[in-house]
Amino acid sequence: MEAATGALEPGGPAPLPAALPHGASAWRRRDRLGLVACWAAGLLLCVLAVSIVVFMLVKGIQYLSPDLLFSHPVSDTDQSKTGGFLDPLIGTFILTTVGTGLAVPIGVATAVWLTEYGRPAWLARAVESGIEIVAGTPSIVLAIFGLLLFSNGLFDFLSFTAQGGAVFGRSFLTAGAMMSLIALPLVFGTTREALQSIPAHLREASYALGKTKATTIRRVLLPMSRPGIATGAALGMGRIAGDTAIVVILLGATLQLQGVGNAPVLGTLRGTGSTLTSYVYNNSPAGEGNAPEKAYAAAFVLLLIVIGLNFAVDLITGRRRSRSAWSR
Amino acid sequence: MEPVIPPPIRRIVLDDEPTIATPPPGGANGHGPRPNGVPVGGAFASVPRRRPAVDAPAVERMRVEDLTIAYAGKPAVRSVSLPVRRGEVLALIGPSGCGKTTLLRSLNRLTELTATASATGRVSLDGDDIAAQEVTFLRRRVSMVFQQPNPFPMSVFDNVAYALREHGRRRSRSELLPHVEAALRRAGLWEEVGDDLDHPALRLSGGQQQRLCIARALAAQPEVLLLDEPCSALDPRSTATIEDLVVRLRADVAIVIVTHNLQQAYRVADQVGFMYLGELVEYGAAEQVFGAPRAERTREYVGGAFG
Amino acid sequence: MSAAAHPDPAAGVATERTDRRVELTLGALASFILVLIAGMIVFVFAKAWPSFAHNGLAWFGAGGNVDSQLGEIFNSPANPAAYQYTLHAWPLLYATLLTTGGAVLLGMTFALLSAVFIVEFAPAGLARALQPVVRLLAAVPSVIYGLIGILVIVPFVGNELIHQGRRKSVAYVVQLSGTSLLVAVLILTVMITPIMIAIIVDALRTVPRGWTEGAAALGVNRWRVMWTITVRAARPAIVAAAVLATARALGEAIMLSMVSGSVGFAPNPLDGLTFLFEPVRPLAATIVDNAEGLSVKPFGQTIYAFAAILLVSSFFLSFAGWAAKQPLKRYAGRA
């Protein structure tokens, strides 16, 4: 094993094979081409980003006016009378709230269970895979499934039931329930990371003081994970605000908020409406509307909301994000 | 195998006795110990070293002339001049931060990887200024092995063949195999990995990984091999193996080794350069620097007064 | 701490029980996900089954005009025995393959090159500036991409790039307007690339410096070091990015329904360049376009069949991602 029998050959070391010839140039043509391609890709990325941002900025400022933000949309063939997008704006807000409100408790509970308990092991692995599957499912499939699920008589309290007994299945509650599945993996992921980054000695200190696991979680771990939970919630809100497929299928596509029943809040939630995303979709040439200006204005507002939420994520995670892998 | 010379005995201080065993009065050059207790020569300079001789006389491969290197204005190496010869091992010794690693890295222009580095002076390889050559060509001729073994996340064969594949046209595995085998034999690793060259390199032990890095550096048959404290992360057995092959390699490759281990420097080196605070305080044959150092600083360092 | 010198042993049992209860509650909430997924699979496949059962393997084949077949299904008589199910969905599957495959191939190349640019060759200021930009692009809702597509790109393609001659050459089969395969693939590429760039850049930067320095010390130039060492070490992340992007491309419904055309047409590669300008309609877009007809039973079942295909594809995609990462683990060792 030792070099006693290593490189020592009887009669001296063996002659070396003739050295292989070196290549002509250190930077071959293919390397140069690769370098050029890299630069081209990088510059293309910059150009793309700048043009998208500038374009939306220009169009948005061009078409956005305060009365659009504050007037209700009205269905009319005359475009000048179709009003603004107050209801879709409120709709986005309601939907985001419902979706995040459902996603955060379930996501946090799942993350806590997985990191702190996680027994039996097969169940933990299954739940992890389950979250990944939900994360990978297209939102259109979630929408279709939601419709299937909530059209069932079991869930008639969630939405409007027509005269013949057919459950409509489309309302803020049902759409919000499916939206929560979009935000769930994000909340779960960030909460789990936050919990895992809490060093073991903090837990041990709590147990050493005689606290139960449940109390430790409630009083020590969860407060420490608040930034992580908030990050996940903000990311989830961004994705919910930007999703269109579920809205188109599960929100009933009425321009204004149509409540169901007389209860003040519950009625609206059980009712139908629209969001900024479906408003943009409907006003584009792909939908029935024919008001590209309003579509641009609404899209601009939507973009501002999404950017704002991402900015909030940055604020929550503090300077840590900017000192991440990107800076040298 | 050469006898491994034990380090000076360090006893636990019970009373006010000196903490280092001093050599018998007289030492290697007939002087008694100095009044402040610092021995004249190194404690081990009197022990003869047994090393295989090199047939041909040493040939100068590289020459450093008046080299000064600064990082962001702060000089790390000041006006150093020394030759690097094939047929001998040059050991650079000195306390931490004295600039020996910077000097080593400047020999294959790795200092350029640091953005704030600036250099004046001249380093020449076979008479040609290395700053004027294409840097990748230079590094093919002057290879380096680092302190932490850093084998690539590939098989043993791919690691050793990496430089060969990158330097030339596409070559088949059978073309490369003799060179890979030669490099592994020179590094003393062939017996251990020769039967499974597709073994993942990261699963080797620390000593084997470092020998793999040496084999990788040797594969393209460089003319100068630079070793930056290659054994500091290894256990004594691997250290002995690597020192052994360093001494054996010096016949066909000029070797420069940086080490903070004085005993190791004494075991492997033919020429020694002692650096302190960026300056080359003393340069000479190993027996002379360890046995009869000329400069006061060298004497103190080699005697263990500071490190 | 409480003043009791010796805590009551019975209290310990009570806290044990609360702990157990909390664990069970949390576990139940966590398992809710599994119930949901199981329910989703069961419900969707149960609803979709009649469509597959009536068509057998021909469901996946070509034959006839998909849109007219869908129309017939929609207009089925009310009598359950006379429900129409005939469908040959190949044009839709083909469209999905083309758009997803094209976007992922283009996007992967673009993302890899951009990531290498950002990590290695870009000036420091530019690299730092690109970080929020890429994240912004990744967060833009798909409907906005669709809006820009349909209001800017589609008319451009329709008016400038498609000549009358091209239109006439295929007029007997399909109408060429701006909504086409080309626009769909381009916009889909722009949609999926930013998140890939973010993932790959993170992975490239975590490659240990020892490897890159070691390779540079062997006399290898910057490009080759980046390519043979850093990118190679980041392969698992590249696979993960590709899987994520493919999943997003597969499931993209709204943007594609806006820009790819509302015709279930299978573009013909033999048409030459015109192939790019022919309209397509991938599966997800078909579902969105036909969502109003869900109440008609056989039509709804057909639509659920599409959803079932999408579900199966996303499972298969996750599995493929996992499988692709396995051989990469052999040489990665502990690093």
PDB file of N, CA, C and O in Angstrom, chain A residues 217-238:
ATOM      1  N   ILE A 217     -43.367  24.503  19.442  1.00  0.00           N
ATOM      2  CA  ILE A 217     -43.701  24.916  18.078  1.00  0.00           C
ATOM      3  C   ILE A 217     -44.420  26.248  18.100  1.00  0.00           C
ATOM      4  O   ILE A 217     -44.101  27.169  17.364  1.00  0.00           O
ATOM      5  N   ARG A 218     -45.377  26.346  19.001  1.00  0.00           N
ATOM      6  CA  ARG A 218     -46.217  27.534  18.986  1.00  0.00           C
ATOM      7  C   ARG A 218     -45.452  28.775  19.431  1.00  0.00           C
ATOM      8  O   ARG A 218     -45.612  29.848  18.885  1.00  0.00           O
ATOM      9  N   ARG A 219     -44.608  28.604  20.470  1.00  0.00           N
ATOM     10  CA  ARG A 219     -44.024  29.787  21.081  1.00  0.00           C
ATOM     11  C   ARG A 219     -42.627  30.108  20.567  1.00  0.00           C
ATOM     12  O   ARG A 219     -42.155  31.218  20.692  1.00  0.00           O
ATOM     13  N   VAL A 220     -41.924  29.090  20.085  1.00  0.00           N
ATOM     14  CA  VAL A 220     -40.534  29.318  19.688  1.00  0.00           C
ATOM     15  C   VAL A 220     -40.360  29.251  18.176  1.00  0.00           C
ATOM     16  O   VAL A 220     -39.889  30.184  17.540  1.00  0.00           O
ATOM     17  N   LEU A 221     -40.780  28.119  17.609  1.00  0.00           N
ATOM     18  CA  LEU A 221     -40.428  27.874  16.213  1.00  0.00           C
ATOM     19  C   LEU A 221     -41.225  28.720  15.248  1.00  0.00           C
ATOM     20  O   LEU A 221     -40.680  29.297  14.309  1.00  0.00           O
ATOM     21  N   LEU A 222     -42.541  28.777  15.456  1.00  0.00           N
ATOM     22  CA  LEU A 222     -43.343  29.524  14.498  1.00  0.00           C
ATOM     23  C   LEU A 222     -43.010  31.010  14.485  1.00  0.00           C
ATOM     24  O   LEU A 222     -42.873  31.599  13.402  1.00  0.00           O
ATOM     25  N   PRO A 223     -42.870  31.651  15.637  1.00  0.00           N
ATOM     26  CA  PRO A 223     -42.480  33.067  15.572  1.00  0.00           C
ATOM     27  C   PRO A 223     -41.159  33.263  14.842  1.00  0.00           C
ATOM     28  O   PRO A 223     -40.985  34.243  14.118  1.00  0.00           O
ATOM     29  N   MET A 224     -40.228  32.303  15.039  1.00  0.00           N
ATOM     30  CA  MET A 224     -38.955  32.474  14.332  1.00  0.00           C
ATOM     31  C   MET A 224     -39.098  32.272  12.844  1.00  0.00           C
ATOM     32  O   MET A 224     -38.305  32.783  12.063  1.00  0.00           O
ATOM     33  N   SER A 225     -40.106  31.520  12.430  1.00  0.00           N
ATOM     34  CA  SER A 225     -40.261  31.260  10.994  1.00  0.00           C
ATOM     35  C   SER A 225     -41.134  32.282  10.321  1.00  0.00           C
ATOM     36  O   SER A 225     -41.453  32.132   9.141  1.00  0.00           O
ATOM     37  N   ARG A 226     -41.544  33.299  11.071  1.00  0.00           N
ATOM     38  CA  ARG A 226     -42.472  34.262  10.465  1.00  0.00           C
ATOM     39  C   ARG A 226     -41.981  34.848   9.152  1.00  0.00           C
ATOM     40  O   ARG A 226     -42.754  34.929   8.197  1.00  0.00           O
ATOM     41  N   PRO A 227     -40.716  35.249   9.033  1.00  0.00           N
ATOM     42  CA  PRO A 227     -40.295  35.774   7.725  1.00  0.00           C
ATOM     43  C   PRO A 227     -40.449  34.750   6.607  1.00  0.00           C
ATOM     44  O   PRO A 227     -40.871  35.091   5.501  1.00  0.00           O
ATOM     45  N   GLY A 228     -40.113  33.493   6.921  1.00  0.00           N
ATOM     46  CA  GLY A 228     -40.244  32.463   5.890  1.00  0.00           C
ATOM     47  C   GLY A 228     -41.690  32.284   5.477  1.00  0.00           C
ATOM     48  O   GLY A 228     -42.022  32.180   4.291  1.00  0.00           O
ATOM     49  N   ILE A 229     -42.590  32.257   6.452  1.00  0.00           N
ATOM     50  CA  ILE A 229     -44.011  32.093   6.146  1.00  0.00           C
ATOM     51  C   ILE A 229     -44.494  33.287   5.332  1.00  0.00           C
ATOM     52  O   ILE A 229     -45.229  33.140   4.344  1.00  0.00           O
ATOM     53  N   ALA A 230     -44.060  34.478   5.734  1.00  0.00           N
ATOM     54  CA  ALA A 230     -44.495  35.667   5.008  1.00  0.00           C
ATOM     55  C   ALA A 230     -43.982  35.660   3.579  1.00  0.00           C
ATOM     56  O   ALA A 230     -44.698  36.046   2.646  1.00  0.00           O
ATOM     57  N   THR A 231     -42.733  35.209   3.415  1.00  0.00           N
ATOM     58  CA  THR A 231     -42.196  35.118   2.048  1.00  0.00           C
ATOM     59  C   THR A 231     -43.043  34.187   1.207  1.00  0.00           C
ATOM     60  O   THR A 231     -43.419  34.512   0.072  1.00  0.00           O
ATOM     61  N   GLY A 232     -43.341  33.022   1.761  1.00  0.00           N
ATOM     62  CA  GLY A 232     -44.153  32.066   1.014  1.00  0.00           C
ATOM     63  C   GLY A 232     -45.519  32.626   0.696  1.00  0.00           C
ATOM     64  O   GLY A 232     -46.039  32.458  -0.420  1.00  0.00           O
ATOM     65  N   ALA A 233     -46.105  33.333   1.672  1.00  0.00           N
ATOM     66  CA  ALA A 233     -47.427  33.913   1.428  1.00  0.00           C
ATOM     67  C   ALA A 233     -47.364  34.954   0.321  1.00  0.00           C
ATOM     68  O   ALA A 233     -48.232  35.002  -0.555  1.00  0.00           O
ATOM     69  N   ALA A 234     -46.319  35.782   0.347  1.00  0.00           N
ATOM     70  CA  ALA A 234     -46.219  36.819  -0.679  1.00  0.00           C
ATOM     71  C   ALA A 234     -46.004  36.199  -2.057  1.00  0.00           C
ATOM     72  O   ALA A 234     -46.601  36.642  -3.054  1.00  0.00           O
ATOM     73  N   LEU A 235     -45.138  35.172  -2.108  1.00  0.00           N
ATOM     74  CA  LEU A 235     -44.925  34.494  -3.390  1.00  0.00           C
ATOM     75  C   LEU A 235     -46.226  33.874  -3.880  1.00  0.00           C
ATOM     76  O   LEU A 235     -46.581  33.962  -5.069  1.00  0.00           O
ATOM     77  N   GLY A 236     -46.949  33.241  -2.937  1.00  0.00           N
ATOM     78  CA  GLY A 236     -48.216  32.626  -3.313  1.00  0.00           C
ATOM     79  C   GLY A 236     -49.213  33.655  -3.805  1.00  0.00           C
ATOM     80  O   GLY A 236     -49.928  33.436  -4.793  1.00  0.00           O
ATOM     81  N   MET A 237     -49.247  34.799  -3.135  1.00  0.00           N
ATOM     82  CA  MET A 237     -50.182  35.833  -3.562  1.00  0.00           C
ATOM     83  C   MET A 237     -49.857  36.305  -4.967  1.00  0.00           C
ATOM     84  O   MET A 237     -50.752  36.555  -5.771  1.00  0.00           O
ATOM     85  N   GLY A 238     -48.569  36.408  -5.250  1.00  0.00           N
ATOM     86  CA  GLY A 238     -48.169  36.818  -6.591  1.00  0.00           C
ATOM     87  C   GLY A 238     -48.657  35.847  -7.637  1.00  0.00           C
ATOM     88  O   GLY A 238     -49.184  36.225  -8.688  1.00  0.00           O
TER      89      GLY A 238
END
